[in-house]
Short mmCIF file of C-alpha atoms in Angstrom, two decimals:
data_model
loop_
_atom_site.label_atom_id
_atom_site.label_comp_id
_atom_site.label_asym_id
_atom_site.label_seq_id
_atom_site.Cartn_x
_atom_site.Cartn_y
_atom_site.Cartn_z
CA MET A 1 -12.52 12.40 -13.06
CA HIS A 2 -15.46 14.34 -13.59
CA SER A 3 -16.69 11.53 -16.16
CA ILE A 4 -17.04 9.26 -13.19
CA LEU A 5 -17.26 11.27 -10.37
CA ASN A 6 -21.25 10.61 -10.05
CA VAL A 7 -21.08 6.84 -10.09
CA TYR A 8 -17.75 7.03 -8.19
CA TYR A 9 -19.36 8.42 -5.25
CA ASN A 10 -22.51 6.53 -5.51
CA TYR A 11 -20.22 3.08 -5.31
CA ALA A 12 -18.38 4.13 -2.37
CA VAL A 13 -21.51 4.76 -0.38
CA GLU A 14 -23.06 1.87 -1.93
CA LYS A 15 -20.35 -0.10 0.35
CA GLY A 16 -20.34 1.89 2.81
CA GLY A 17 -16.79 2.32 3.26
CA GLN A 18 -15.70 -1.98 2.44
CA THR A 19 -13.74 -0.57 -0.41
CA LEU A 20 -10.05 0.07 -1.30
CA LEU A 21 -10.24 2.85 -3.75
CA PRO A 22 -9.06 5.61 -3.22
CA GLN A 23 -10.94 8.23 -0.73
CA TYR A 24 -10.89 11.55 -2.61
CA LEU A 25 -10.95 14.34 -0.29
CA ALA A 26 -11.17 17.52 -2.48
CA MET A 27 -9.85 18.68 -6.30
CA TYR A 28 -8.17 22.14 -6.89
CA LYS A 29 -7.42 23.94 -9.99
CA ILE A 30 -4.51 26.12 -9.63
CA THR A 31 -3.48 28.81 -11.96
CA VAL A 32 0.19 30.08 -11.79
CA SER A 33 1.39 32.69 -14.33
CA ASN A 34 -1.43 31.86 -16.92
CA MET A 35 -0.59 28.10 -16.45
CA GLU A 36 -3.56 26.08 -14.93
CA TYR A 37 -2.23 23.08 -12.54
CA HIS A 38 -5.11 20.14 -11.37
CA MET A 39 -4.75 18.54 -7.73
CA ILE A 40 -6.90 15.90 -6.47
CA VAL A 41 -6.18 15.45 -2.12
CA MET A 42 -6.58 11.95 -1.07
CA LYS A 43 -6.80 9.99 2.24
CA ASN A 44 -3.25 8.47 2.79
CA VAL A 45 -2.77 4.67 2.79
CA PHE A 46 -0.45 4.81 4.89
CA ALA A 47 -0.63 5.15 8.78
CA VAL A 48 1.01 7.91 9.95
CA ASN A 49 2.19 7.00 12.89
CA LEU A 50 3.80 3.81 11.87
CA LYS A 51 7.35 3.97 9.75
CA ILE A 52 7.22 1.66 6.06
CA HIS A 53 9.83 -0.48 5.92
CA LYS A 54 9.15 -1.81 3.00
CA LYS A 55 6.55 -0.10 -0.24
CA TYR A 56 5.83 -2.22 -3.30
CA ASP A 57 3.17 -1.61 -6.25
CA LEU A 58 1.56 -4.50 -7.38
CA LYS A 59 -0.16 -4.82 -10.55
CA GLY A 60 -0.32 -8.34 -11.81
CA SER A 61 2.45 -8.28 -14.51
CA LYS A 62 5.54 -9.00 -14.65
CA VAL A 63 7.49 -7.06 -17.67
CA ASP A 64 9.67 -4.35 -16.57
CA ARG A 65 7.95 -4.74 -13.39
CA ALA A 66 10.89 -5.00 -10.51
CA ALA A 67 12.88 -1.64 -8.47
CA THR A 68 15.46 -0.15 -10.02
CA ASP A 69 17.89 2.77 -9.19
CA LYS A 70 15.97 5.68 -10.53
CA ASP A 71 12.26 4.10 -8.60
CA PRO A 72 13.37 1.93 -5.87
CA THR A 73 9.73 1.06 -5.00
CA LEU A 74 9.54 -2.78 -5.29
CA LYS A 75 7.21 -4.26 -7.64
CA ASP A 76 5.78 -7.73 -8.86
CA CYS A 77 9.07 -9.27 -9.06
CA ASP A 78 10.77 -8.12 -6.39
CA PHE A 79 7.78 -9.47 -4.33
CA LEU A 80 7.54 -12.79 -6.55
CA ASN A 81 11.26 -13.07 -5.87
CA GLU A 82 11.12 -12.86 -2.36
CA GLU A 83 8.85 -15.26 -1.91
CA MET A 84 6.78 -12.40 0.01
CA LYS A 85 3.04 -12.84 1.47
CA ILE A 86 0.91 -10.94 3.13
CA ARG A 87 -0.43 -13.14 5.90
CA VAL A 88 -3.38 -11.67 7.32
CA GLY A 89 -5.33 -14.84 8.08
CA GLU A 90 -7.93 -16.74 6.04
CA GLU A 91 -11.56 -14.88 7.25
CA LYS A 92 -9.51 -11.29 6.66
CA ARG A 93 -8.55 -12.65 3.33
CA LYS A 94 -11.70 -13.75 2.23
CA GLN A 95 -12.79 -10.24 3.02
CA ILE A 96 -10.28 -8.46 1.46
CA LEU A 97 -10.18 -10.67 -1.55
CA GLY A 98 -14.33 -9.77 -1.36
CA MET A 99 -13.41 -6.35 -1.67
CA LEU A 100 -10.78 -6.17 -4.09
CA GLU A 101 -13.10 -8.40 -6.34
CA SER A 102 -15.71 -5.80 -6.50
CA ASP A 103 -13.91 -2.71 -6.65
CA VAL A 104 -11.95 -4.41 -9.67
CA GLN A 105 -15.05 -4.93 -11.40
CA PHE A 106 -16.39 -1.78 -11.11
CA LEU A 107 -13.19 -0.01 -12.35
CA SER A 108 -13.35 -2.46 -15.12
CA GLN A 109 -17.02 -1.72 -15.95
CA LEU A 110 -15.48 2.16 -15.98
CA LYS A 111 -12.75 0.35 -18.59
CA ILE A 112 -10.25 1.88 -16.35
CA MET A 113 -6.70 -0.25 -16.33
CA ASP A 114 -3.23 0.24 -15.03
CA TYR A 115 -3.83 0.62 -11.36
CA SER A 116 -2.21 -0.51 -8.84
CA LEU A 117 -2.03 -2.35 -5.34
CA LEU A 118 -0.11 0.12 -3.05
CA LEU A 119 1.00 -1.49 -0.73
CA GLY A 120 3.19 -0.77 2.93
CA VAL A 121 4.49 -2.89 5.37
CA HIS A 122 5.51 -2.35 8.71
CA ASN A 123 7.48 -5.00 11.13
CA VAL A 124 6.68 -4.68 14.26
CA ALA A 125 9.62 -6.26 15.73
CA ARG A 126 12.46 -3.70 14.22
CA GLY A 127 9.91 -0.88 14.79
CA LEU A 128 10.11 -1.85 18.21
CA GLU A 129 13.77 -2.06 18.48
CA GLU A 130 14.05 1.45 16.34
CA GLU A 131 11.72 2.66 18.84
CA ARG A 132 14.08 1.80 21.64
CA GLU A 133 17.35 2.85 19.91
CA LEU A 134 15.56 6.34 19.58
CA GLU A 135 14.94 6.43 23.27
CA ASP A 136 17.97 5.43 24.09
CA GLU A 137 19.66 8.29 21.99
CA HIS A 138 17.48 10.83 23.32
CA SER A 139 18.18 10.09 26.90
CA SER A 140 21.86 9.87 26.51
CA SER A 141 21.67 13.35 24.37
CA ASP A 142 19.62 14.65 27.82
CA ASP A 143 22.32 13.30 30.36
CA LEU A 144 25.19 15.30 28.47
CA LEU A 145 22.66 18.85 27.91
CA ASP A 146 21.98 17.91 32.25
CA GLY A 147 25.75 17.80 32.75
CA GLU A 148 24.82 14.07 34.64
CA ASP A 149 27.13 11.23 34.17
CA TYR A 150 26.11 9.05 32.23
CA ASN A 151 27.96 5.86 32.90
CA ASN A 152 26.87 6.33 36.72
CA LYS A 153 23.24 5.53 36.14
CA ASP A 154 21.68 2.29 36.19
CA SER A 155 22.71 1.41 33.02
CA ASP A 156 22.78 -2.78 34.21
CA VAL A 157 19.59 -2.36 33.97
CA PRO A 158 18.07 -3.81 30.46
CA MET A 159 15.71 -2.04 29.06
CA GLU A 160 12.31 -4.09 28.25
CA ILE A 161 11.24 -3.98 24.69
CA GLU A 162 7.17 -3.90 25.05
CA GLU A 163 5.72 -6.70 22.58
CA ASP A 164 2.18 -6.53 23.79
CA ASP A 165 0.82 -7.50 20.56
CA ASP A 166 -2.81 -5.82 21.31
CA GLU A 167 -1.26 -2.61 22.45
CA VAL A 168 0.75 -2.09 19.08
CA GLU A 169 -2.21 -3.21 17.01
CA ASP A 170 -4.57 -0.33 18.88
CA GLN A 171 -1.96 1.94 18.81
CA ILE A 172 -2.27 1.50 14.78
CA TYR A 173 -3.79 4.66 13.11
CA GLU A 174 -7.19 2.69 11.45
CA ASN A 175 -8.18 4.60 8.35
CA GLY A 176 -10.00 1.53 6.93
CA TYR A 177 -6.64 0.64 4.72
CA THR A 178 -4.45 -0.98 7.81
CA TYR A 179 -4.64 -4.90 8.55
CA PHE A 180 -2.38 -6.70 11.29
CA THR A 181 -0.55 -10.26 10.94
CA ASP A 182 -2.98 -13.19 11.48
CA GLN A 183 -2.36 -13.46 15.50
CA SER A 184 -0.72 -17.30 15.06
CA LEU A 185 1.94 -16.14 13.44
CA ASN A 186 5.00 -14.99 15.34
CA ASP A 187 7.12 -12.50 13.07
CA LYS A 188 4.57 -9.67 13.75
CA GLU A 189 3.60 -7.26 10.31
CA VAL A 190 1.21 -4.23 9.75
CA TYR A 191 0.34 -4.14 6.26
CA CYS A 192 -1.05 -0.72 4.83
CA PHE A 193 -2.68 -1.24 1.57
CA GLY A 194 -5.25 0.26 -1.11
CA LEU A 195 -5.34 0.76 -4.81
CA ILE A 196 -3.77 3.47 -6.99
CA ASP A 197 -3.82 5.48 -9.97
CA VAL A 198 -7.45 4.64 -10.67
CA LEU A 199 -8.09 6.92 -13.61
CA THR A 200 -6.30 5.78 -16.60
CA LYS A 201 -8.89 4.53 -19.05
CA TYR A 202 -8.06 1.85 -22.18
CA ASN A 203 -8.26 4.68 -24.80
CA ALA A 204 -6.57 4.94 -28.00
CA SER A 205 -3.06 5.51 -26.53
CA LYS A 206 -3.19 2.63 -24.02
CA ARG A 207 -4.04 0.64 -27.41
CA ALA A 208 -1.22 1.70 -29.34
CA ALA A 209 0.97 0.80 -26.25
CA HIS A 210 -0.39 -2.12 -25.91
CA THR A 211 0.31 -3.60 -29.70
CA ALA A 212 3.73 -1.91 -29.51
CA LYS A 213 4.90 -3.80 -26.14
CA THR A 214 3.29 -6.98 -27.52
CA MET A 215 5.73 -6.84 -30.15
CA LYS A 216 8.71 -5.98 -28.68
CA HIS A 217 7.77 -8.63 -25.90
CA GLY A 218 5.64 -11.39 -27.35
CA SER A 219 1.99 -12.12 -27.32
CA GLY A 220 2.02 -14.29 -24.35
CA ALA A 221 3.48 -12.08 -21.69
CA GLU A 222 2.24 -10.23 -19.11
CA ILE A 223 2.63 -6.67 -20.24
CA SER A 224 0.60 -4.10 -17.89
CA THR A 225 -0.72 -2.50 -20.90
CA VAL A 226 -4.00 -4.53 -22.02
CA ARG A 227 -7.76 -4.38 -21.75
CA PRO A 228 -9.14 -4.12 -18.99
CA GLU A 229 -11.03 -7.27 -18.59
CA THR A 230 -7.67 -8.71 -18.98
CA TYR A 231 -6.03 -6.96 -16.24
CA ALA A 232 -8.46 -7.22 -13.76
CA LYS A 233 -8.58 -11.17 -14.19
CA ARG A 234 -4.73 -10.88 -13.99
CA PHE A 235 -4.70 -8.91 -10.76
CA LEU A 236 -6.86 -10.80 -8.67
CA GLU A 237 -5.29 -13.81 -10.20
CA PHE A 238 -2.19 -12.29 -8.29
CA MET A 239 -3.66 -10.89 -5.52
CA SER A 240 -5.39 -14.22 -4.58
CA ASN A 241 -1.81 -15.76 -4.69
CA ALA A 242 -0.22 -12.95 -2.36
CA PHE A 243 -2.88 -12.98 0.06
CA VAL A 244 -2.91 -15.87 2.88
#
């Protein structure tokens, strides 16, 4: 981290916030029982006031890139099998892909690879329904505590779910990583995404891993451990198809 901090800072300032790279807030070294631990504090990619219904870690690779019982986070193969798309509309798609291309080129120049796009998906209709159910539970609990007869309340009056998309969008915690579904679509979603794991350099151990994986899976396999330039090209191709 220290070796790239100056150029990283200059790049972030130059972009004026138009980047999907992690926003580092602080670095700490803690000593416990003569053991040193290093920690980095970063800005949260996900909007803190939204429940994330699906979470993906996307690298643009297909080898060993699926969720497991041990690691339930969805990955590239799950994304493709579900025929998932990040539906932001053409204007936002162009803006996002432009940021990704610039960020990835920057990382490639630093010989960095193995990064991911962390994607969180919030389904608006599902979120509103969950919020209504929670309010119903709280209302029922309050009635019982107050000694009121819940059955005598105006239960025959249906509760309306607020589906004003503009209001939902206004409530989103905007942190530079959050985008709303294209307004022309009926099935509304909120996407929170940003680049993560951007400190892995293509060094001797990664070259050895590349050789080992190539021997195991074949030279044409889309393994994650490849040269930074190859990794960047494949990553951007995947993202170009993912955003619509």
